Coordinates of C-alpha atoms in Angstrom, one line a residue:
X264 CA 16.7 -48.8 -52.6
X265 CA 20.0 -50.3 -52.1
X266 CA 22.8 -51.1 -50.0
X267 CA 22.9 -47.8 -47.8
X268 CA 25.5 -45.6 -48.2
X269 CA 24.0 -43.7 -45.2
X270 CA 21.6 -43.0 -42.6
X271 CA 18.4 -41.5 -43.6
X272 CA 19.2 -39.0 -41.5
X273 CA 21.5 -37.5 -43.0
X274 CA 20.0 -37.2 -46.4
X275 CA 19.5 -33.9 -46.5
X276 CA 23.1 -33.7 -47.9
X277 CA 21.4 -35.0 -51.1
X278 CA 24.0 -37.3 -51.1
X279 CA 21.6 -40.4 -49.8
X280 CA 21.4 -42.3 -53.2
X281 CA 22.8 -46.0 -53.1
X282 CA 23.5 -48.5 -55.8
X283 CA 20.8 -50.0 -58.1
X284 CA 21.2 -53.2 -56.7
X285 CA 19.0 -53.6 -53.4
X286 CA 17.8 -52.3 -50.2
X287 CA 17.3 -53.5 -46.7
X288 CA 14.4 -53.2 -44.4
X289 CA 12.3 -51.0 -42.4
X290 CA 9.4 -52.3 -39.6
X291 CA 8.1 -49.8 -38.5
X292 CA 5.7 -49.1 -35.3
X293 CA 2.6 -46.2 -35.0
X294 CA -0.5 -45.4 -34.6
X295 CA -3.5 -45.7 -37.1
X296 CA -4.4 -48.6 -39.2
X297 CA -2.1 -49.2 -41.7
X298 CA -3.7 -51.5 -44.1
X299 CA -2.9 -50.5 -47.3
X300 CA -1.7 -47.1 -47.2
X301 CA -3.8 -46.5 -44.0
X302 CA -6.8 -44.8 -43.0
X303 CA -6.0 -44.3 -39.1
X304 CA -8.7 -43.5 -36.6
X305 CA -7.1 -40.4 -35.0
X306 CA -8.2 -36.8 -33.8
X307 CA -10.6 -35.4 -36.2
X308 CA -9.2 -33.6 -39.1
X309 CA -9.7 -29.8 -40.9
X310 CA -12.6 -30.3 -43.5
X311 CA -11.0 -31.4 -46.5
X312 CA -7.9 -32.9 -45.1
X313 CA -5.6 -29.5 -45.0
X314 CA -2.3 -29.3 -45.8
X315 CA 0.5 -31.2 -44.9
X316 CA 4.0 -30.1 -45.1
X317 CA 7.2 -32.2 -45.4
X318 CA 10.9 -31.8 -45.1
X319 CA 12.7 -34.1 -48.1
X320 CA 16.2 -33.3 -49.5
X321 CA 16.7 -33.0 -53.4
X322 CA 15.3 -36.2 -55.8
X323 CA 18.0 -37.2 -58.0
X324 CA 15.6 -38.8 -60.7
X325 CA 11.3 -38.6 -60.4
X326 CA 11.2 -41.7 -63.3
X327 CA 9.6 -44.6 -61.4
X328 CA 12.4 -46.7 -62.8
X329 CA 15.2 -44.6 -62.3
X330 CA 14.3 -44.2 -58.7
X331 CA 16.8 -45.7 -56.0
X332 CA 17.3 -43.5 -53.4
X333 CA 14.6 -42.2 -51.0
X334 CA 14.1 -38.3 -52.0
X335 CA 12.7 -38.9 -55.2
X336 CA 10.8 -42.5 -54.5
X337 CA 9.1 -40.7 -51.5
X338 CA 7.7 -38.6 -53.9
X339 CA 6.6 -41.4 -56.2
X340 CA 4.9 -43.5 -53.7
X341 CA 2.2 -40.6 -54.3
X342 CA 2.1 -40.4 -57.5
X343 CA 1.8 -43.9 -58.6
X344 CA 0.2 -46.8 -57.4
X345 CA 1.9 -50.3 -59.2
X346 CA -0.2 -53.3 -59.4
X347 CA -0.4 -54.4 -56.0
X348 CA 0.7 -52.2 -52.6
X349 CA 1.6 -53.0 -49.2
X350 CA -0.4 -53.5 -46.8
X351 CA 1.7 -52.5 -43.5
X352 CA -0.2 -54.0 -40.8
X353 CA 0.6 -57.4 -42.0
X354 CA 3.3 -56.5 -44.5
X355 CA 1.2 -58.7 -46.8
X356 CA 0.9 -57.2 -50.3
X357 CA -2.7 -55.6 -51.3
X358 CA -4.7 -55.0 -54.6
X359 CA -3.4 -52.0 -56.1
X360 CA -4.5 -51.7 -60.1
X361 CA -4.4 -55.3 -59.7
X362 CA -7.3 -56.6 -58.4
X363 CA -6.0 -60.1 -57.7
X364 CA -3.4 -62.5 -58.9
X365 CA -2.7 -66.2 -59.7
X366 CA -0.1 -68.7 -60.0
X367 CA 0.6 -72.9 -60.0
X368 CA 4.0 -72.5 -59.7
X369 CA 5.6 -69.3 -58.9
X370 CA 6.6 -69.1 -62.4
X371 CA 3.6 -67.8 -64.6
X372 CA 1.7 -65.4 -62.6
X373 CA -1.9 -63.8 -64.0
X374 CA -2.9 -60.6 -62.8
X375 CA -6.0 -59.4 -63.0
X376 CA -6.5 -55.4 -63.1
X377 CA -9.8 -53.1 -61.8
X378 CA -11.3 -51.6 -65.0
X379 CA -11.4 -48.2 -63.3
X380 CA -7.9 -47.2 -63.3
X381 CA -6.6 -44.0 -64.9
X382 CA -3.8 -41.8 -65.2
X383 CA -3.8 -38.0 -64.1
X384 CA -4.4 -36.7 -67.5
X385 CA -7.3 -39.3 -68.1
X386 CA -5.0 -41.9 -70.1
X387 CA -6.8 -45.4 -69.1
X388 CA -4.9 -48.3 -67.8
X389 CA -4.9 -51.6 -69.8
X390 CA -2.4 -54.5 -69.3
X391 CA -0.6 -52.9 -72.4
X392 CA 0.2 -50.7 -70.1
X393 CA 2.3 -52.6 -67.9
X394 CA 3.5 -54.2 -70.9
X395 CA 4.9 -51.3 -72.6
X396 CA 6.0 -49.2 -68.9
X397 CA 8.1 -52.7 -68.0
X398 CA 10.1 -52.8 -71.4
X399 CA 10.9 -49.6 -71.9
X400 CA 12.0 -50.1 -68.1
X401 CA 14.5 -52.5 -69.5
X402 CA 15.3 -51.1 -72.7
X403 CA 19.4 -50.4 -72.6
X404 CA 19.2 -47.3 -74.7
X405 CA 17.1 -45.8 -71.7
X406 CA 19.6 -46.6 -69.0
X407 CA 17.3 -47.0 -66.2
X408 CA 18.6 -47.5 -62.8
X409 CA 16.5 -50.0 -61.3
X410 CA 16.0 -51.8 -64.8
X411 CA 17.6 -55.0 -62.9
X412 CA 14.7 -55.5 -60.4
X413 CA 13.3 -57.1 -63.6
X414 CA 16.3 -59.7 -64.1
X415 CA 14.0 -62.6 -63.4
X416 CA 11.8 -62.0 -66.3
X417 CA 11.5 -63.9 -69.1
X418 CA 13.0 -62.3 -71.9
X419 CA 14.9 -59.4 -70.0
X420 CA 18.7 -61.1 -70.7
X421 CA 17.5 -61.4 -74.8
X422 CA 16.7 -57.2 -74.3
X423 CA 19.5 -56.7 -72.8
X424 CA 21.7 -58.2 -75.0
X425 CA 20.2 -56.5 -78.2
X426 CA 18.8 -59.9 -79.3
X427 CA 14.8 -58.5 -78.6
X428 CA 13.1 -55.9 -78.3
X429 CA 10.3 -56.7 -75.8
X430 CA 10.6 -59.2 -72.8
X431 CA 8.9 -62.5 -73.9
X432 CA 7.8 -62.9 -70.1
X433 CA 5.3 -59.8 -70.3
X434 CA 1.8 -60.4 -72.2
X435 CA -1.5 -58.5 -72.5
X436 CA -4.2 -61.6 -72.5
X437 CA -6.6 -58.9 -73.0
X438 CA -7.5 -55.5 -71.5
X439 CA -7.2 -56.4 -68.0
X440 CA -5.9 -59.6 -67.9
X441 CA -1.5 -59.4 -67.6
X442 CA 0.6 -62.1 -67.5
X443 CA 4.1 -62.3 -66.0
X444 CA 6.4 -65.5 -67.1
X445 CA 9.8 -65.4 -64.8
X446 CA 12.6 -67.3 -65.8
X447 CA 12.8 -69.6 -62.2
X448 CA 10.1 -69.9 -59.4
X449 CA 9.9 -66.6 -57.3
X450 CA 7.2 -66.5 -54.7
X451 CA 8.3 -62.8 -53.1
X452 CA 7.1 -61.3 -57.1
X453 CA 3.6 -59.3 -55.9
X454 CA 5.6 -58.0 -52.8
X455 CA 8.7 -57.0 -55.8
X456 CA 5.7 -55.3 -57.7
X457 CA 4.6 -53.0 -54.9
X458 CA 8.4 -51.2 -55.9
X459 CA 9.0 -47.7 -57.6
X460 CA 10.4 -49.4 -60.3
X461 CA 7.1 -51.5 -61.4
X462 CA 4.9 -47.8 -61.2
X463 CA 3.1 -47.9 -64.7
X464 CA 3.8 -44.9 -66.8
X465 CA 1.2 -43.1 -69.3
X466 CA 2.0 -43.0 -73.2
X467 CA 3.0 -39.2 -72.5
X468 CA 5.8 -40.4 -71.1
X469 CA 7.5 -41.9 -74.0
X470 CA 6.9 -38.7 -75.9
X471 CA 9.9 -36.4 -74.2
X472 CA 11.2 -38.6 -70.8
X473 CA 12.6 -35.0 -69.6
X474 CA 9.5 -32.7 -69.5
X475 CA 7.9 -35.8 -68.2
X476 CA 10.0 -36.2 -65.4
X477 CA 9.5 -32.4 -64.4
X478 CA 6.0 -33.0 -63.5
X479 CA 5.3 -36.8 -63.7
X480 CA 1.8 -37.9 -64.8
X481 CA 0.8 -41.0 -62.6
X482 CA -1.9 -42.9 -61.3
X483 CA -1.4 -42.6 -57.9
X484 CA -3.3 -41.1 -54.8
X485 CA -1.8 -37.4 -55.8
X486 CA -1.0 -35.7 -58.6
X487 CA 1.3 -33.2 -59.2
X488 CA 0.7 -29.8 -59.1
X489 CA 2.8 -27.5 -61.1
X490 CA 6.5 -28.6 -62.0
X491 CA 9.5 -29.7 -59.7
X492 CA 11.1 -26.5 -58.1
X493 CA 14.2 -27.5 -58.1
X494 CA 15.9 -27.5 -54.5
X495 CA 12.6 -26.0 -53.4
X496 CA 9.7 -27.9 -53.3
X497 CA 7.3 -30.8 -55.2
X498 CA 3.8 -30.0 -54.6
X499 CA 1.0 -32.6 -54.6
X500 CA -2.9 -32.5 -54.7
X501 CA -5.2 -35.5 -53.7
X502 CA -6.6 -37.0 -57.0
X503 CA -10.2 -37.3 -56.6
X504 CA -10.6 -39.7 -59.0
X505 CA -8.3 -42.5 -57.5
X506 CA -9.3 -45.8 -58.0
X507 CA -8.2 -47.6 -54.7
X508 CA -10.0 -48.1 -51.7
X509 CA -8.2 -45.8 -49.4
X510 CA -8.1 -42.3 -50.6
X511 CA -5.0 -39.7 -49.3
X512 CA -6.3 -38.0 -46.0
X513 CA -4.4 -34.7 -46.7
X514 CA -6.2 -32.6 -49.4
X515 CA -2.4 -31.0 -50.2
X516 CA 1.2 -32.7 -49.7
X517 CA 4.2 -30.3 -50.0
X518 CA 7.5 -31.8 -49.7
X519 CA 10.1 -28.9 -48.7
X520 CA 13.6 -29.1 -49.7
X521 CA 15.8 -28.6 -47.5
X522 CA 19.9 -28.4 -47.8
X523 CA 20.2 -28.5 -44.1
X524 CA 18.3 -31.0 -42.3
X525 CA 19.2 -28.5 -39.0
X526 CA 17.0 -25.7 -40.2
X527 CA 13.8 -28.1 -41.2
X528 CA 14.3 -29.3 -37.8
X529 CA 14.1 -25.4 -36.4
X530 CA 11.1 -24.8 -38.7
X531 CA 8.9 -27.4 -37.5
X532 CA 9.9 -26.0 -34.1
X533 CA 8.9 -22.6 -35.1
X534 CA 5.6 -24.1 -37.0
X535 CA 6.4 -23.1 -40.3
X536 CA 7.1 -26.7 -41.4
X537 CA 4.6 -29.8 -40.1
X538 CA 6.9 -33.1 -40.4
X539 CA 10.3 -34.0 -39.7
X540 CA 10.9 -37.9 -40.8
X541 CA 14.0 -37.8 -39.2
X542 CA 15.3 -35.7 -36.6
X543 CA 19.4 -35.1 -36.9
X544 CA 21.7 -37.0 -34.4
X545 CA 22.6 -33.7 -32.9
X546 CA 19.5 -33.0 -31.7
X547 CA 18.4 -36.2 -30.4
X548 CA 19.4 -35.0 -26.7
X549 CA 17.5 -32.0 -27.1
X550 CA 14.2 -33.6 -28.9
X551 CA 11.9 -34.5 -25.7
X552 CA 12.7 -31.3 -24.2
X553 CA 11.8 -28.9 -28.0
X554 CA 8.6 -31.1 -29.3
X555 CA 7.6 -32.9 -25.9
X556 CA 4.3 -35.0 -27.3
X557 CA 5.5 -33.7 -31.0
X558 CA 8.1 -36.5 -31.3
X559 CA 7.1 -39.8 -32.1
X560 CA 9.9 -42.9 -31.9
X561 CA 9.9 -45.7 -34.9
X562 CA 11.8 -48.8 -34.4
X563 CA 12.9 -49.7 -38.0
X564 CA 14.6 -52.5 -40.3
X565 CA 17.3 -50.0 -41.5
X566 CA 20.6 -53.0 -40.9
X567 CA 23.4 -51.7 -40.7
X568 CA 26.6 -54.7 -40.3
X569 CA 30.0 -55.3 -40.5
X570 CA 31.2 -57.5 -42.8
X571 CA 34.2 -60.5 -43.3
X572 CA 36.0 -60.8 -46.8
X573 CA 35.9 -64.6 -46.8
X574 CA 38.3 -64.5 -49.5
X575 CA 40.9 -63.7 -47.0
X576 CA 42.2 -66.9 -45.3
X577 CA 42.5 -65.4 -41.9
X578 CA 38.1 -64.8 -41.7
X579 CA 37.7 -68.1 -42.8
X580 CA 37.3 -69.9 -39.6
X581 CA 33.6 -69.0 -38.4
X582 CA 35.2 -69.4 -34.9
X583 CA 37.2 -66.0 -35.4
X584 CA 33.9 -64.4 -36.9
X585 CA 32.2 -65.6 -33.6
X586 CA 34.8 -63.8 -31.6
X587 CA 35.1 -60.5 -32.9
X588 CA 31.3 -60.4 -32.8
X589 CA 31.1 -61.6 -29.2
X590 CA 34.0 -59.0 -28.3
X591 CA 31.7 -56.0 -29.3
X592 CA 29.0 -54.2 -26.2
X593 CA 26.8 -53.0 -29.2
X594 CA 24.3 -51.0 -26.5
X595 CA 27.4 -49.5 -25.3
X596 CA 28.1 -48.4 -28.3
X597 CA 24.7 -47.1 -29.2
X598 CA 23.7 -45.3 -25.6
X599 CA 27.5 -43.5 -26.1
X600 CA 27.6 -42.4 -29.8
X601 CA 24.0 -42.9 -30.8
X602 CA 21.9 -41.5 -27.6
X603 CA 20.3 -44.8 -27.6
X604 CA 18.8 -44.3 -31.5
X605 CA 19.4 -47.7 -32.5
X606 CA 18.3 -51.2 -31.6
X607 CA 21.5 -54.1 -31.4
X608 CA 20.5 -56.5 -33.9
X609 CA 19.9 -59.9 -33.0
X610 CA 18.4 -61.4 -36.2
X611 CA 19.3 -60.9 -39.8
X612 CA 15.4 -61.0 -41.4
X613 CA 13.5 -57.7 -39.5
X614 CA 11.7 -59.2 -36.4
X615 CA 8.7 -57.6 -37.6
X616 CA 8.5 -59.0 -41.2
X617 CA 8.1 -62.6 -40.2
X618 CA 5.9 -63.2 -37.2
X619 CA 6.8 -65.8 -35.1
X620 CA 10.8 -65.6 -36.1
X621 CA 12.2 -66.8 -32.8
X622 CA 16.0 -66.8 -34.6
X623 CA 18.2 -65.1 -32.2
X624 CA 21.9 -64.8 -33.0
X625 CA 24.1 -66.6 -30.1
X626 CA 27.5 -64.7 -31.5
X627 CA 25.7 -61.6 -30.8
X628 CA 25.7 -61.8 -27.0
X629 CA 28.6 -59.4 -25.6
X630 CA 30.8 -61.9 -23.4
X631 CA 34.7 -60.4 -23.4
X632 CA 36.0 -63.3 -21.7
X633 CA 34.5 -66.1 -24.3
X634 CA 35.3 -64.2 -27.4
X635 CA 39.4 -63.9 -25.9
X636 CA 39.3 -67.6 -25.2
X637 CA 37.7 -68.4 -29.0
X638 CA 40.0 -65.8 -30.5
X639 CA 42.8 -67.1 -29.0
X640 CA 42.0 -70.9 -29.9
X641 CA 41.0 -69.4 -33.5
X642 CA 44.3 -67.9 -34.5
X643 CA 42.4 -65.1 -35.1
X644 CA 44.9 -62.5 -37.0
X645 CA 46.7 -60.1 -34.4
X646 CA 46.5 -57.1 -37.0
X647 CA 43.1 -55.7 -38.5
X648 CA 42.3 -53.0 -41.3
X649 CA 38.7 -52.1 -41.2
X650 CA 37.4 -50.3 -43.9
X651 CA 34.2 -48.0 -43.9
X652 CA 32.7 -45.7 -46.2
X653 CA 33.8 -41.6 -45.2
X654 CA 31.6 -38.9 -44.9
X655 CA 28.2 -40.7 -43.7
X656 CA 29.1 -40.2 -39.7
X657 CA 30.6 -43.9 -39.4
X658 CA 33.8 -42.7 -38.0
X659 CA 33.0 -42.8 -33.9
X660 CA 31.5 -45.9 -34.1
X661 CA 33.8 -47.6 -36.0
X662 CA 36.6 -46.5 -33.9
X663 CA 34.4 -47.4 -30.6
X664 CA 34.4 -51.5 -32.4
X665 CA 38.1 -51.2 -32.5
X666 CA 38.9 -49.7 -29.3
X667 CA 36.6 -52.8 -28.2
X668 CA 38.6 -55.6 -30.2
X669 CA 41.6 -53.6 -29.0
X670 CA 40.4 -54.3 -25.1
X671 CA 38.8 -57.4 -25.0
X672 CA 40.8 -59.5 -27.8
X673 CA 43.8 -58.1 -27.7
X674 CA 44.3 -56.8 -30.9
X675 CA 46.5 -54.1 -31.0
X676 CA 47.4 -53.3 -34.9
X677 CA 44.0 -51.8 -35.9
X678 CA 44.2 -49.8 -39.3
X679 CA 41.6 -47.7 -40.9
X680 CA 40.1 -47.2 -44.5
X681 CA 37.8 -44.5 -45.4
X682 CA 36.8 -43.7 -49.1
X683 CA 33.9 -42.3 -50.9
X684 CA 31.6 -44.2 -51.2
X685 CA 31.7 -45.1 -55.3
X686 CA 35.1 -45.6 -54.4
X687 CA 34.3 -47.5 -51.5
X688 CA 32.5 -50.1 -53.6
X689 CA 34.8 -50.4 -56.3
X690 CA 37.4 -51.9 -53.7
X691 CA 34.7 -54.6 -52.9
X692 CA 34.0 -55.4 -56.7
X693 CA 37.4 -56.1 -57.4
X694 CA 37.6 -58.4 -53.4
X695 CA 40.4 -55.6 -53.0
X696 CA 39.0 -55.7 -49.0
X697 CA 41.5 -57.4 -46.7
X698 CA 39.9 -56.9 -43.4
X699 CA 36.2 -56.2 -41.3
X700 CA 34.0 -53.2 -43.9
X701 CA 30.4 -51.3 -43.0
X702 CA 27.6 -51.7 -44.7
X703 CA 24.0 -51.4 -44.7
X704 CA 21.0 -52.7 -46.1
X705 CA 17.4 -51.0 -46.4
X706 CA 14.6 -53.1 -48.0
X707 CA 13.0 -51.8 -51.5
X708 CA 9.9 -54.5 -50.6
X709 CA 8.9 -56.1 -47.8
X710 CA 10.0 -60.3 -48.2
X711 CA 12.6 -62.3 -46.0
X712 CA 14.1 -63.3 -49.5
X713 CA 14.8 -59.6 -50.3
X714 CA 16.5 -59.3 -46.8
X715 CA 18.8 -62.4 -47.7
X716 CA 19.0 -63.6 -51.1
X717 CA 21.1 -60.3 -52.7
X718 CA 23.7 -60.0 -50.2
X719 CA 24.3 -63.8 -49.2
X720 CA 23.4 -66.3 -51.8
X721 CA 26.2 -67.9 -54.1
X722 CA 27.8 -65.5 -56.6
X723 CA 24.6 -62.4 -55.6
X724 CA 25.4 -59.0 -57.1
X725 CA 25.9 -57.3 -53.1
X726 CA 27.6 -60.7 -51.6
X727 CA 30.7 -58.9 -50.8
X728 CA 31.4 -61.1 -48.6
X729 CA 31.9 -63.7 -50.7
X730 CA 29.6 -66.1 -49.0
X731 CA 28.6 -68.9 -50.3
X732 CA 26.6 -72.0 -48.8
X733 CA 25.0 -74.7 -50.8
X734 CA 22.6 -75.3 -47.9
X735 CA 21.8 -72.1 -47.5
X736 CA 21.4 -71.4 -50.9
X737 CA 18.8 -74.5 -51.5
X738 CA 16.7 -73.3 -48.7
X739 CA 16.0 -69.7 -50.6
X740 CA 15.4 -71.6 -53.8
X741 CA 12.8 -73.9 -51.9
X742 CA 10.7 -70.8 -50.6
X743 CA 10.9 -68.8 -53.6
X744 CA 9.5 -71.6 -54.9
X745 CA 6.7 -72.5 -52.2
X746 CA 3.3 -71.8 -52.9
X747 CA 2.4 -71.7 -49.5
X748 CA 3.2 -68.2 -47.8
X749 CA 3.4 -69.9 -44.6
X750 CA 5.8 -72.8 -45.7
X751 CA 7.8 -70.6 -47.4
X752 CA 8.5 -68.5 -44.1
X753 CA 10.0 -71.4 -42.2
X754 CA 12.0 -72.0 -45.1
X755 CA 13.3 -68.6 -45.2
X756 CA 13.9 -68.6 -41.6
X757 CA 15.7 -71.8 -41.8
X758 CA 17.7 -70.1 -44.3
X759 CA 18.6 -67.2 -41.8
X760 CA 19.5 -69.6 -39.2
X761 CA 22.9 -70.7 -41.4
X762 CA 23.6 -67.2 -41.7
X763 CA 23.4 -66.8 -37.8
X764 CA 25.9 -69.8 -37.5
X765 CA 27.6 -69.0 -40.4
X766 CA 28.2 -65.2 -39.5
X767 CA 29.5 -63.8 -42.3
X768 CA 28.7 -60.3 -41.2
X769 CA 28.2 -59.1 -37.9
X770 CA 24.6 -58.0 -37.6
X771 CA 25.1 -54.4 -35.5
X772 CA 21.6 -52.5 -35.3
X773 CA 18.4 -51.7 -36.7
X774 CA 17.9 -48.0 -36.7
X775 CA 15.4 -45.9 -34.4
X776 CA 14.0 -42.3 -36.3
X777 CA 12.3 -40.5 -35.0
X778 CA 9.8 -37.7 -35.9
X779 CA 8.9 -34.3 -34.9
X780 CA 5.9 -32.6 -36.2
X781 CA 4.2 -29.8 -35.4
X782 CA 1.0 -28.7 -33.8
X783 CA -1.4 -29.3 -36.8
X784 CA -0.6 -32.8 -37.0
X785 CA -2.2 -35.3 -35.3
X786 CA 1.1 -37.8 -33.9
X787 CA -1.4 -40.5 -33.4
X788 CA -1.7 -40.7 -37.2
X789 CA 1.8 -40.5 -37.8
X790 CA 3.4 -44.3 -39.0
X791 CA 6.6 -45.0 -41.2
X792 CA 6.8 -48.1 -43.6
X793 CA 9.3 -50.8 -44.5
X794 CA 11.0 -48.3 -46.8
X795 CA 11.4 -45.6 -44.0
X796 CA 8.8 -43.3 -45.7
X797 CA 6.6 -41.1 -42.9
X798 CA 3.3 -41.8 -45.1
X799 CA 1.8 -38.4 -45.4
X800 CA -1.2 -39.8 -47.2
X801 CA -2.8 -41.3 -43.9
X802 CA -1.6 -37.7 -41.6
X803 CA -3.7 -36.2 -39.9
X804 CA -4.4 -32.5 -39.9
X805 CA -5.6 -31.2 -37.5
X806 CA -6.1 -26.9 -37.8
X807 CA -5.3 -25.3 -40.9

């Protein structure tokens, strides 16, 4: 998933699909045990499992690689299972077909996969494959979304180009024995593999891509029963014959779509719909009071920042960064517009994904009177445009930052720019941004580099900020490199430490959902992952 073009929340529009670029981060906090996808000791469930139902908005694709946005990769995450998973008490990543892996240098990685892995329709699963699922991922002539999750590959610029036709970094050894040859040391590449995009796909696939998509055959916990009713519902059964150690708990998933995320929220009030993942920011004021004990609070990743153009001489000082971040009472902001459904960000990496991360950011303390004095000894420019993307509920907030700068800097020449969002975007390609813009960041794998590397490092696809910082940039070379997990999350800590001094954005907040279920599900069971997914394989159901 990508740079976020909107709260989860409000995804129900349909409209919650970002670019193919990247995605930010989600630590999430619940009950149950959540290694791997999470067998939680909670009430005791119906015989079977039950049924579980779900509110989700319309997928745009149900291809593993033409996945990026959440509605359709929720649904994936059931049906597939890549080479290795995540295992979300840790955020370490677990066997998934793979077995176990090897490197010596963070360049040629061996994989070695179970020998008892099959797709729905029977179809075994041999490194071949992986082999033949990963190029036709990057083949141009199939125009897959996510195929640039694989730009580290050997081989995948030669595809791309026409020059090839396979990816010279992708080899079947034998049966169960892959290799994966990148083009420059990447240490994060089994947490990249646990993405939708890296989902093997069964030789029925490449037979018609279209039927396939309307009732995917995967390898995954679930399979699919029936076809994809459209702006209806996907319904899933538990595959009995999945490989993995920790089966779905649920005998049934049904995702319900919904085109107004108001009336999910009355049907799981009235009982006629089990989860929630995200309750709408109208109702948060209402939420204790309608589902008591039925709401359950996760404090995620989701980043949401405001950005500096640094190709604009007047951001260039870090001093005049430091001020208009000082100048801002983010928990003002977030008890007044948000009903306290967001947490002020102090760190760039999600606190939960690195233990022991003990970065704070300085510039992120409110104190009016130090950012005037900076401001003022800055030069900082007396006239601001800020630019945010329209119809995604940034407006009040927005407006509060600028009423703040207004206040406490002095600023009184504040200017507004709201576009659609492909629009949006297009101004930031062409560095057409002249003053402070929103953005957001959700991760698509759980890894420090993911949370850094594609928006700040030197010349990055998503830098709109134009960032760039040889120091900064050697230290996420150094821990992609490290073969050590442990060395290699200092390093990547050191690296966010720059960007706290540096500032060029202004972390905001890491986003609070919350959940609301009904009375067949047991809330103990209940956990969200790093991708902002409720995981309905480990619910609990608790009557039929």
């Amino acid at each position: 998933m990508h740079v976020n073009k909107t709260s989860r929340r409000s995804r129900a529009t349909g409209a919650v699909a970002v670019t193919a670029a990247a995605t930010l981060a989600l630590a999430a906090c619940g009950g149950g045990d959540n290694g791997g996808a999470g067998n939680g000791e909670a009430a005791e469930g119906v015989e079977g499992g039950g049924t579980v139902s779900a509110y989700n908005c319309e997928p745009q694709f149900l291809v593993p690689a033409n996945s990026t946005e959440v509605c359709g990769s929720w649904v994936l995450g059931s049906l597939f299972t890549g080479l290795t998973q995540t295992d979300f008490d840790t955020y370490e990543p677990t066997a998934g077909v793979a077995e176990s892996w090897d490197t010596e240098d963070n360049v040629t990685w061996t994989f070695t996969l179970g020998e008892d892995w099959t797709f729905h329709d029977g179809e075994e699963i041999t490194a071949q494959t992986f082999v033949d699922t990963y190029n036709w991922a990057v083949d141009p002539d199939n125009a897959q979304q996510s195929a640039n999750f694989f730009d580290n590959f050997l081989g995948y610029q030669e595809v791309v180009d026409g020059d090839a036709e396979e990816m010279e970094g992708v080899r079947a050894v034998d049966d169960y024995t892959l290799e994966i040859e990148l083009t420059e040391p990447f240490s994060p590449l089994p947490d990249m593999l646990t993405y939708t995009a890296f989902y093997p796909m069964p030789s029925v696939a490449y037979d018609d891509i279209e039927a396939f998509e309307q009732a995917p055959v995967g390898n995954g916990r679930y399979m699919m029963d029936g076809e994809w009713e459209h702006d209806q519902q996907i319904s899933v059964n538990r595959y009995e014959d999945w490989a993995g150690e920790n089966p779905g708990l649920p005998e049934r998933i049904e995702w319900m779509i919904y085109a107004d995320v108001d009336t999910a929220y009355l049907d799981v009030q009235a009982g006629n719909l089990d989860i929630l993942d995200a309750a709408p920011p109208n109702r948060r004021t209402t939420v204790e009071a309608d589902f008591g004990d039925n709401a359950q609070d996760f404090d995620t990743s989701a980043f949401t920042y405001l950005g500096f153009p640094l190709y604009q001489e007047e951001f260039q000082d870090a001093d005049v960064r430091h001020a208009l971040s000082m100048a801002i009472d983010r928990q003002l902001i977030i008890d007044n517009i948000f009903d306290g459904a967001q947490t002020p960000a102090e760190n760039i990496i999600p606190p939960d994904l690195i233990a022991g991360n003990e970065n704070t950011c300085e510039f992120c303390q409110y104190d009016p009177e130090a950012a005037a004095e900076l401001y003022e000894e800055a030069g900082g420019p007396d006239e601001l445009t800020v630019y945010f993307n329209s119809g995604a509920g940034h407006e009040d907030w927005v407006e509060a930052v600028a009423n703040q700068w207004r206040d406490n800097l002095g600023i009184e020449d504040i200017t507004f720019e709201s576009l659609e969002f492909a629009q949006y975007l297009g101004l930031h390609d062409e560095q057409e941004i002249t003053g402070p813009y929103r953005l957001g960041w959700t991760l698509s794998y759980p890894s420090a580099q993911y949370a850094m590397e594609p928006i700040y490092s030197t010349g990055a696809s998503s830098n709109y900020a134009d960032y760039s910082s040889e120091e900064f940039d050697d230290l996420i070379s150094q821990a992609n490199a490290e073969t050590d997990p442990d060395t290699a999350a200092e390093l990547y800590t050191d690296a966010e430490a720059i960007l706290l001094e540096d500032m060029p954005v202004i972390p905001m907040w890491f986003t609070n959902y919350q959940v609301v279920h009904s009375d067949r599900i047991d809330g103990e069971s209940l956990f969200m992952d790093q991708a902002t997914f409720t995981r309905l394989e480990q619910v609990v159901v608790t009557e039929e």
